[in-house]
XYZ file of N, CA and C in Angstrom:
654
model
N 0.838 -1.206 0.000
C 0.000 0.000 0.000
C 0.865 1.245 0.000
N 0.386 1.872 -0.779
C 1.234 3.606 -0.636
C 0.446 4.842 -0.716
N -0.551 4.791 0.183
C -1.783 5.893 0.150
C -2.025 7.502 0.485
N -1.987 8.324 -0.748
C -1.951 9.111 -0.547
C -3.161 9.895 0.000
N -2.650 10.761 1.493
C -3.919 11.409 1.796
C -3.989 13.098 1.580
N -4.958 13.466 1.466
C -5.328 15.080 1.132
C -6.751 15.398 2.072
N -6.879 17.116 2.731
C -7.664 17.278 3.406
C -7.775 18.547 3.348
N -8.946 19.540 2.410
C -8.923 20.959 2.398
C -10.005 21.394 3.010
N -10.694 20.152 3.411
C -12.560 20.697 4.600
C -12.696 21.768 5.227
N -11.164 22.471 6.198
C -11.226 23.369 6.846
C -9.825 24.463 6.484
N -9.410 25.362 7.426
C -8.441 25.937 6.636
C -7.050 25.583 6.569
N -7.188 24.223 7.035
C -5.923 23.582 6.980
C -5.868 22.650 5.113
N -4.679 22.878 4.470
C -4.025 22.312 3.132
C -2.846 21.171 4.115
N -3.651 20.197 3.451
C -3.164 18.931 4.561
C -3.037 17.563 3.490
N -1.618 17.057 3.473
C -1.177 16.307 2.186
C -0.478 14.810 3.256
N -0.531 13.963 3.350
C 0.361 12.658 3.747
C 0.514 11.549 2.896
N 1.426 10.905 2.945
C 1.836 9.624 3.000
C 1.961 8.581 3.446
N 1.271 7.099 3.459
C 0.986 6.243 4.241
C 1.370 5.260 3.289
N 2.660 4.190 4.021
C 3.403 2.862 3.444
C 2.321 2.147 3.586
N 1.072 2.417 4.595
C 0.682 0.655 4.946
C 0.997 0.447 6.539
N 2.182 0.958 6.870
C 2.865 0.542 8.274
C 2.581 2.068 9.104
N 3.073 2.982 8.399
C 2.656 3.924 9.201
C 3.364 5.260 8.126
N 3.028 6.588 8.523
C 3.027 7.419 7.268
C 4.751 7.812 7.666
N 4.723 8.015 6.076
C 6.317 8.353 5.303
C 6.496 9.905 5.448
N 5.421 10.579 5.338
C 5.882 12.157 4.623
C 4.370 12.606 4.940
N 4.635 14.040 5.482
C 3.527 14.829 5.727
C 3.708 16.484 5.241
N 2.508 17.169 4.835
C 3.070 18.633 4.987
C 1.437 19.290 5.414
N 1.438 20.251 6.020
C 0.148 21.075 6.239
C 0.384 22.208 6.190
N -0.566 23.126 5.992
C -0.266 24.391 6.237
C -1.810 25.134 6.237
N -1.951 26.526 7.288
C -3.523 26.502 7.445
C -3.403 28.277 6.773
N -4.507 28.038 5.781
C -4.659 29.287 4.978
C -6.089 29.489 4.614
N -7.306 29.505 4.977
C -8.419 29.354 4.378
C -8.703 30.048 3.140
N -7.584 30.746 2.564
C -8.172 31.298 1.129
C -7.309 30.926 0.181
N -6.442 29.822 0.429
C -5.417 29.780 -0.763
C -5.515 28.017 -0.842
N -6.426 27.242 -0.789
C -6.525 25.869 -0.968
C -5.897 25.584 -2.251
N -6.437 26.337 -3.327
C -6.267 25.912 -4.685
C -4.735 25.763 -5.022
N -4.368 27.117 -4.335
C -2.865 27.599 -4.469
C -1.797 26.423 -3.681
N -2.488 25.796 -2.378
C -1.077 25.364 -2.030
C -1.321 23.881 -2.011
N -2.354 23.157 -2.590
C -2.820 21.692 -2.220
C -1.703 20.824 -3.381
N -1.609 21.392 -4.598
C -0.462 20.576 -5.328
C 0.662 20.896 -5.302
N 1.214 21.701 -4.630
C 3.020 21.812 -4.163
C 3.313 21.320 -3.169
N 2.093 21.261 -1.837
C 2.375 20.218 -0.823
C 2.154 18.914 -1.081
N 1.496 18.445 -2.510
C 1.518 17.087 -2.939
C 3.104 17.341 -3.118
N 3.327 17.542 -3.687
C 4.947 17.405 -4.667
C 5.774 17.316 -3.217
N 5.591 18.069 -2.428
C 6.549 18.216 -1.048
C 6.712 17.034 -0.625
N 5.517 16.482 -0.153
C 5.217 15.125 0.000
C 6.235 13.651 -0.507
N 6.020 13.774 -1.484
C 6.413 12.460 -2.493
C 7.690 12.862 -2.959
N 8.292 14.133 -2.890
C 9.731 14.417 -2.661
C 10.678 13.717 -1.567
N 10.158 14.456 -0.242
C 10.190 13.541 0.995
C 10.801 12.315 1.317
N 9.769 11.267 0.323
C 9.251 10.382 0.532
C 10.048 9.232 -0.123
N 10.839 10.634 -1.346
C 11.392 9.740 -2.387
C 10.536 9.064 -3.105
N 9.385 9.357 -3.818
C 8.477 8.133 -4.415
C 8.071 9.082 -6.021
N 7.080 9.071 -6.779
C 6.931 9.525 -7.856
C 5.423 9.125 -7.535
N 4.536 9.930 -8.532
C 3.059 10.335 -8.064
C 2.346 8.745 -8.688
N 3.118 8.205 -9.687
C 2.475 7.370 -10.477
C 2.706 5.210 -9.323
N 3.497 5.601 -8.245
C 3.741 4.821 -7.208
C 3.062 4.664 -6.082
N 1.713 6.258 -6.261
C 0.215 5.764 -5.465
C -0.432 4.733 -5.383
N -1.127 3.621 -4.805
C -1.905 2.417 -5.062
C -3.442 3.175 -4.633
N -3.757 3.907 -3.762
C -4.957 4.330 -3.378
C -4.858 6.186 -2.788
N -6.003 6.712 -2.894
C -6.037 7.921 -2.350
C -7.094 7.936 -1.495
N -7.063 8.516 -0.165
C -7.971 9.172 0.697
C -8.136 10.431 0.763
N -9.784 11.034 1.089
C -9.695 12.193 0.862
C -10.384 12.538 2.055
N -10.528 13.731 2.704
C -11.646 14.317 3.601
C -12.926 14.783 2.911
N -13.701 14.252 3.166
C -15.398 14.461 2.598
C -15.851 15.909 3.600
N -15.139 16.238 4.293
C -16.043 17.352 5.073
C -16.380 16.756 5.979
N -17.684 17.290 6.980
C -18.186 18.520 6.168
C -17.449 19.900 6.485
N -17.913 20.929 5.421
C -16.713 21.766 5.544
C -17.327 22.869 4.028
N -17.144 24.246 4.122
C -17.571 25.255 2.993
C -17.297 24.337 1.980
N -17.962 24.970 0.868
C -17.931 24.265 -0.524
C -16.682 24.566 -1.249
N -16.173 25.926 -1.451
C -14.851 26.351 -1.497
C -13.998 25.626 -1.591
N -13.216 25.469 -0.667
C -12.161 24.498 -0.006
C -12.361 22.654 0.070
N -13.599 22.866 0.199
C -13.909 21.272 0.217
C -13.162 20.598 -1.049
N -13.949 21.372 -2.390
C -14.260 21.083 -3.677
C -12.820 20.517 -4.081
N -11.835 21.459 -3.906
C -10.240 21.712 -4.258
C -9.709 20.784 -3.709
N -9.881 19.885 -2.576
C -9.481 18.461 -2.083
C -10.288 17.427 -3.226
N -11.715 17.505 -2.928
C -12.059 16.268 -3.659
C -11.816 16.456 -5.240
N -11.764 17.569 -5.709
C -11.601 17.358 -7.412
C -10.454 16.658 -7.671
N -9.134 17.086 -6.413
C -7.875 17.039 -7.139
C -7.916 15.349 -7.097
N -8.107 14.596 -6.013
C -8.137 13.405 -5.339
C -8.790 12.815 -6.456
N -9.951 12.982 -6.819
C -10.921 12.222 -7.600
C -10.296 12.508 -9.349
N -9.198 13.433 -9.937
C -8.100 13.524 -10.774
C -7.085 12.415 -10.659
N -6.209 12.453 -9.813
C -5.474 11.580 -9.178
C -5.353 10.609 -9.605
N -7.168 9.671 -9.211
C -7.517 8.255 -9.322
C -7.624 7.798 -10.469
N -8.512 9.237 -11.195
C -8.435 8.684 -13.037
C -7.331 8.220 -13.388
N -6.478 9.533 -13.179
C -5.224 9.877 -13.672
C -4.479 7.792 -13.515
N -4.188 7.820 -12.419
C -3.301 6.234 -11.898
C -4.621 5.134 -12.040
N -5.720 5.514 -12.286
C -6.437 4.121 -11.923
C -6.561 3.636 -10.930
N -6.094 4.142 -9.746
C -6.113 3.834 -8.727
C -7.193 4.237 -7.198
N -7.881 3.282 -6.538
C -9.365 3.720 -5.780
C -9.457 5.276 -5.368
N -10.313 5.583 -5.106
C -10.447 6.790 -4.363
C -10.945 6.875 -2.905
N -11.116 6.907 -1.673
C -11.633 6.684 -1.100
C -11.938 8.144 0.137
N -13.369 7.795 0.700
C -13.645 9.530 1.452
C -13.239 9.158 2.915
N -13.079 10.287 3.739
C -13.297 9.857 5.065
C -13.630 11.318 5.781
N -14.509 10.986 6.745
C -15.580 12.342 7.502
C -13.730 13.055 8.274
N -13.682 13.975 7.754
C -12.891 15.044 8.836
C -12.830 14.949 9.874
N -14.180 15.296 10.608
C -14.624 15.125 11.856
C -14.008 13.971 12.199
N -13.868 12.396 11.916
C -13.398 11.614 11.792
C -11.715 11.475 12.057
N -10.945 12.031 11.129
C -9.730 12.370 11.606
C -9.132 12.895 12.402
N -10.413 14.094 13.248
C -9.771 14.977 13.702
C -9.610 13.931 15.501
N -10.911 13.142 15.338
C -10.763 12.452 16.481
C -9.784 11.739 16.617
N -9.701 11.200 15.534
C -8.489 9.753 15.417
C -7.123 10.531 16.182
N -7.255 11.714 15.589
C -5.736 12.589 16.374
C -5.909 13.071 17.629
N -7.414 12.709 18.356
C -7.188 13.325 19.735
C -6.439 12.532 20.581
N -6.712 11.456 19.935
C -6.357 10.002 21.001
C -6.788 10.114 22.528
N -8.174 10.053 22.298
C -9.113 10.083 23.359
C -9.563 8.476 23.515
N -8.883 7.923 24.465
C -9.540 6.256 24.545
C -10.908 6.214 25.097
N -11.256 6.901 25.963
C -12.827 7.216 26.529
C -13.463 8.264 26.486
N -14.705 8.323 26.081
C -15.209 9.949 25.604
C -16.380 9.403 27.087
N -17.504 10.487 26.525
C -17.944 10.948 24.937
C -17.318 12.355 24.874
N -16.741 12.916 23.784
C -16.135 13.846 23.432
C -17.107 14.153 22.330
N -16.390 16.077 22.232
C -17.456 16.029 20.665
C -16.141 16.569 19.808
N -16.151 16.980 18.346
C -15.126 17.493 17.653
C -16.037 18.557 17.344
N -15.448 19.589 16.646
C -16.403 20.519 16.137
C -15.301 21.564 15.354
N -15.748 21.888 13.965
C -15.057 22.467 13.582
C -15.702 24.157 12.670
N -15.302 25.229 12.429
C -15.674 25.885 12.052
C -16.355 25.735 10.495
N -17.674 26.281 11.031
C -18.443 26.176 9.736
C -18.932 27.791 9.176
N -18.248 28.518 9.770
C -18.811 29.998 9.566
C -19.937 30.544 9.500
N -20.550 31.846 9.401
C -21.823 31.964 9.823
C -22.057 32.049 11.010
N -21.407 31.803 12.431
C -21.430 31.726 13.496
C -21.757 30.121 13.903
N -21.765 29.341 12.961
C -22.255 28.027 13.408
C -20.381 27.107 13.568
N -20.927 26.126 13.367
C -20.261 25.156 13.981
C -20.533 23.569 13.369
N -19.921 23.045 12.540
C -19.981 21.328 12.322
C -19.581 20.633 13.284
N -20.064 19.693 13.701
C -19.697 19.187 14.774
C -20.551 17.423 15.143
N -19.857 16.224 15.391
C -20.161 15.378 15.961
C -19.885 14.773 17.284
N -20.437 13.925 18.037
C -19.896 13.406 19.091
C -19.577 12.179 19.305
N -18.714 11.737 19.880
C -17.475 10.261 20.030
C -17.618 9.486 20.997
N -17.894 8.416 21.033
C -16.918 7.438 22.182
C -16.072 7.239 22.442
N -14.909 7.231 21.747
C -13.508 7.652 21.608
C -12.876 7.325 20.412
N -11.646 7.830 20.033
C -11.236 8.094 18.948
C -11.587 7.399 17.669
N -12.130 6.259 17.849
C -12.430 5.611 16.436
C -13.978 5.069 16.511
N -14.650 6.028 17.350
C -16.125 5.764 17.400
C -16.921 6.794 17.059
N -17.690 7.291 16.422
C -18.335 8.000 16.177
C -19.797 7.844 16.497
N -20.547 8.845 17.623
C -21.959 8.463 17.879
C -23.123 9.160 17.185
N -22.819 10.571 16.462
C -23.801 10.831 15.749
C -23.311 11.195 14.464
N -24.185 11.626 13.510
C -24.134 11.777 12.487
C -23.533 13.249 12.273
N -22.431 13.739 11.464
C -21.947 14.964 11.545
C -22.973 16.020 11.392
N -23.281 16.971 11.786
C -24.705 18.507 11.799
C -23.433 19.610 11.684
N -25.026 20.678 11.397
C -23.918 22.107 11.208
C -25.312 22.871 12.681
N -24.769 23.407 13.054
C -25.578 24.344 14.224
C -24.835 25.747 14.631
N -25.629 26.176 15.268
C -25.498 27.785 16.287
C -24.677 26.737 17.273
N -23.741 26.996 17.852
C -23.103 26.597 19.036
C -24.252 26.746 20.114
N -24.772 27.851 20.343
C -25.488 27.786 21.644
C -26.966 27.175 21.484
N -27.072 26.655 19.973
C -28.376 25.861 20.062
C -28.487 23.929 20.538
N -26.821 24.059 20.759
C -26.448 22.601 21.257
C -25.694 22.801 22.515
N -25.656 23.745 23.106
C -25.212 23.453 24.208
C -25.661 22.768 25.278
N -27.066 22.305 25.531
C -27.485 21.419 26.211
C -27.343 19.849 25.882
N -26.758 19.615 24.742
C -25.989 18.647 24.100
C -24.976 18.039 24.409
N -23.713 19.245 24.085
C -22.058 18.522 24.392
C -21.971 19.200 25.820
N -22.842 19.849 27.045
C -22.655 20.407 28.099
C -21.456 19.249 28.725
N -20.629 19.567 29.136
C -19.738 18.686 30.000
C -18.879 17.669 29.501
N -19.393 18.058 28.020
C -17.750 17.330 26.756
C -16.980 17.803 26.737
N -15.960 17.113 26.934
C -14.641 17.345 26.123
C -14.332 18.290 24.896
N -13.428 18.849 23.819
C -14.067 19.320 22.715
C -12.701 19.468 21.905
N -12.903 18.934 21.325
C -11.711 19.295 19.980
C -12.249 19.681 18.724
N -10.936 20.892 18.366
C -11.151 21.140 16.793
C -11.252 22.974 17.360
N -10.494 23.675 15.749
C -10.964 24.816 16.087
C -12.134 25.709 16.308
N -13.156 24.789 15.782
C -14.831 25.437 16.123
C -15.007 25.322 17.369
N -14.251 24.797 18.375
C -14.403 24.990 19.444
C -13.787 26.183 20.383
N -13.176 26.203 19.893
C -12.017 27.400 20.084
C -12.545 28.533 19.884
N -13.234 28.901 19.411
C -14.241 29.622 19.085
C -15.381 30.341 19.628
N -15.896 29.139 20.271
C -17.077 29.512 20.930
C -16.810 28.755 22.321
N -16.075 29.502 23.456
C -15.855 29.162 24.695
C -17.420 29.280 25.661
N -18.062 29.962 25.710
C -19.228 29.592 26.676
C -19.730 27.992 26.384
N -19.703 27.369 25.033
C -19.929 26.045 24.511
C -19.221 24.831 24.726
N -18.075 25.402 24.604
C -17.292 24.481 24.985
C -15.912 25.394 25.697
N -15.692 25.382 27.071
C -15.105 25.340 27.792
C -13.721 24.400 27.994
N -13.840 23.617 27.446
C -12.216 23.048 27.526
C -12.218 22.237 26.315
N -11.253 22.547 25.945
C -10.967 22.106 24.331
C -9.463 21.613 24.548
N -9.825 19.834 23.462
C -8.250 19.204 23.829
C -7.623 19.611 22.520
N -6.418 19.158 21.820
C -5.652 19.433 20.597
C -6.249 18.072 20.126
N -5.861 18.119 18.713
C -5.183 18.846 17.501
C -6.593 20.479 17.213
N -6.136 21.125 17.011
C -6.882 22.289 16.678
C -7.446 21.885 14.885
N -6.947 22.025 14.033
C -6.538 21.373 12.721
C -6.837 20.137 12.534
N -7.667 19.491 11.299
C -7.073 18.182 11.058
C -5.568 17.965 10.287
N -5.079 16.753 10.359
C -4.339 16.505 9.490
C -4.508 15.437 9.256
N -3.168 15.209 7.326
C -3.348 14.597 6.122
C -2.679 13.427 6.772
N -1.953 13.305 8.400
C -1.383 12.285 8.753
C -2.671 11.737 9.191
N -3.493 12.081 10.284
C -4.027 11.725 11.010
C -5.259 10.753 10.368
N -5.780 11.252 8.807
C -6.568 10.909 7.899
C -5.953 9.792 7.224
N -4.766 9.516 6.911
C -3.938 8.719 6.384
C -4.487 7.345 6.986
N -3.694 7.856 8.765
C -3.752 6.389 9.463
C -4.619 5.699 9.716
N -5.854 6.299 9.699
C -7.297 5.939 10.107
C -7.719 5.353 8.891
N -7.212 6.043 7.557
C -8.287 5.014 6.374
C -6.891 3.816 6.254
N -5.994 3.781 6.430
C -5.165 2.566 6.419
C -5.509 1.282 7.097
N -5.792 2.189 8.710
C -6.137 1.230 9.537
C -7.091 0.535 9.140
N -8.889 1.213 8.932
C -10.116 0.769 8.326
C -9.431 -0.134 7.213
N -9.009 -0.006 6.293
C -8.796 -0.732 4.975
C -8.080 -2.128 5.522
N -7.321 -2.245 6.492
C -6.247 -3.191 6.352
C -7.458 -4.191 7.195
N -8.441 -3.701 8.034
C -9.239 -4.001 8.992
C -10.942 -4.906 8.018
N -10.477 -4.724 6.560
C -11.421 -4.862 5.953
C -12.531 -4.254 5.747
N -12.438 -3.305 6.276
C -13.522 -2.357 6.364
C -14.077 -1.433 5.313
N -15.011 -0.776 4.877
C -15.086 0.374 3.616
C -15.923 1.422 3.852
N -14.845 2.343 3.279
C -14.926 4.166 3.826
C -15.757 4.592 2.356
N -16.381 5.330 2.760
C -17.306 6.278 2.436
C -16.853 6.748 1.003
N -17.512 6.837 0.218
C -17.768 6.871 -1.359
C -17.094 8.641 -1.011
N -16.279 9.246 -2.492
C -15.324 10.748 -2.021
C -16.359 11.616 -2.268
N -17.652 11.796 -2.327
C -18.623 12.469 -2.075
C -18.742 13.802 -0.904
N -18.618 14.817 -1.246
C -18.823 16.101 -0.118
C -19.889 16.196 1.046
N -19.457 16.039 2.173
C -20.433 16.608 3.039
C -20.833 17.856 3.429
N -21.750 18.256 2.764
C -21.787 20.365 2.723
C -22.794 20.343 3.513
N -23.695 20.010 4.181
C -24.844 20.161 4.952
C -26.071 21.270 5.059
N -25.257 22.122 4.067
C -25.864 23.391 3.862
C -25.921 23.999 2.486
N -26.906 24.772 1.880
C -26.551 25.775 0.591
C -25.409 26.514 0.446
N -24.907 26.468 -0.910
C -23.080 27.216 -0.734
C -23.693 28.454 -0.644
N -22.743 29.660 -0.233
C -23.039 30.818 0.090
C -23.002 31.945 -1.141
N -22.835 31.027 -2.311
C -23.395 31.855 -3.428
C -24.061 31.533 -4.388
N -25.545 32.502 -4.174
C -26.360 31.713 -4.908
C -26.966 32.959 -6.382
N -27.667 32.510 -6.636
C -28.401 33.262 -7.464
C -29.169 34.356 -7.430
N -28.703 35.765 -7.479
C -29.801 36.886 -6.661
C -31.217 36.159 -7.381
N -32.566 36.641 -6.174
C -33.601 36.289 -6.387
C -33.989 36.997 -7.828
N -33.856 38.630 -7.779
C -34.494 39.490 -8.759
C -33.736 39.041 -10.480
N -32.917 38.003 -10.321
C -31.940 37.818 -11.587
C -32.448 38.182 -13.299
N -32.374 38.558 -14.000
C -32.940 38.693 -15.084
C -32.142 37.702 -16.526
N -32.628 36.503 -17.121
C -31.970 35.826 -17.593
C -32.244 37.013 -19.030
N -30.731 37.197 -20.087
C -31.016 37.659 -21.269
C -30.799 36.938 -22.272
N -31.591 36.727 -22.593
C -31.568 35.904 -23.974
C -31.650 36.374 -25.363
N -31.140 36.094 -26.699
C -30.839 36.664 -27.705
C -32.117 36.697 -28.675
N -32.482 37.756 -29.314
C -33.792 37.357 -30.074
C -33.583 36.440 -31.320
């Protein structure tokens, strides 16, 4: 196995390398407006590293979100390129998901939560790091606070909104390591991750003015 992972859900540009045994080469860097700009030079960083060549991929993982449409898009297009490109699987995995895998929380319930802008918040809650108990949502922080009251909380959407969550563990960020090891692990475990499909949970934030006037040619 030589699986390359990528993760632009949030404002982290997050690229790894995974032998199979455990990852070779990592790079991140957190920019929320330059996804497009830095997601294929930290590929190249990567597989430099690593010593390997792009066409020595066997599989790719990607982060599905959820996460703006923006940034999301620029992970899964490139990933779902990639696979054409080598022939090789594609495979998704929930963010939220990674971000736990990196808390290394053996006993929850914890929640993750990451910035969804708007004042809201994406966010699920855990049993511990490789359990997931609900289904990822986007919310007002203070419309769930009778929810994660007395969780744990990772991720920078937490960071964020302190009356909500009050103690927040690390990683702040996901990363392309942390996503790596988790779909390695699942895969080697027989297991199967999630079709590279976007989790947006919401309308993108640009839409069509209502009053629009279509012109058409006589």
């Amino acid at each position: 196995m030589l699986l390359l992972a990528l993760d632009t859900a949030t404002p982290a540009v997050t690229v790894a390398l995974h032998d199979g045994a455990a990852v070779i080469a990592s790079s991140s860097q957190v920019d929320a407006r330059r996804h497009g700009e830095l997601l294929l030079p930290a590929v190249d960083r990567v597989l430099a590293e690593a010593g390997v060549k792009l066409d020595a991929v066997t599989g790719i993982a990607v982060g599905i979100g959820p996460g703006p449409y923006t940034g999301l898009r620029v992970g899964l297009m490139t990933a779902e390129t990639f696979g054409l490109a080598l022939g090789v699987p594609v495979h998704g995995l929930c963010t939220l998901d990674a971000l736990a895998y990196a808390a290394d929380i053996e006993k929850g319930p914890f929640v993750v939560a990451t910035d969804a802008r708007r004042k809201e918040v994406y966010w699920a809650t855990y049993a511990d790091s490789r359990t997931r108990l609900t289904e990822p949502a986007v919310d007002r922080p203070a419309d769930i606070a009778e929810k994660v009251e007395g969780l744990l909380a990772v991720g920078a959407g937490a960071l964020l909104y302190p009356d909500t969550f009050p103690v927040v563990h690390e990683p702040e960020h996901v990363s392309a390591a942390a996503l790596a090891s988790l779909a390695a692990e699942r895969l080697a475990a027989g297991g199967e991750l999630p079709a590279p499909r976007p989790l947006y949970l919401r309308r993108p934030d640009a839409q069509v003015p209502k009053n629009y006037k279509v012109v058409t040619p006589k």
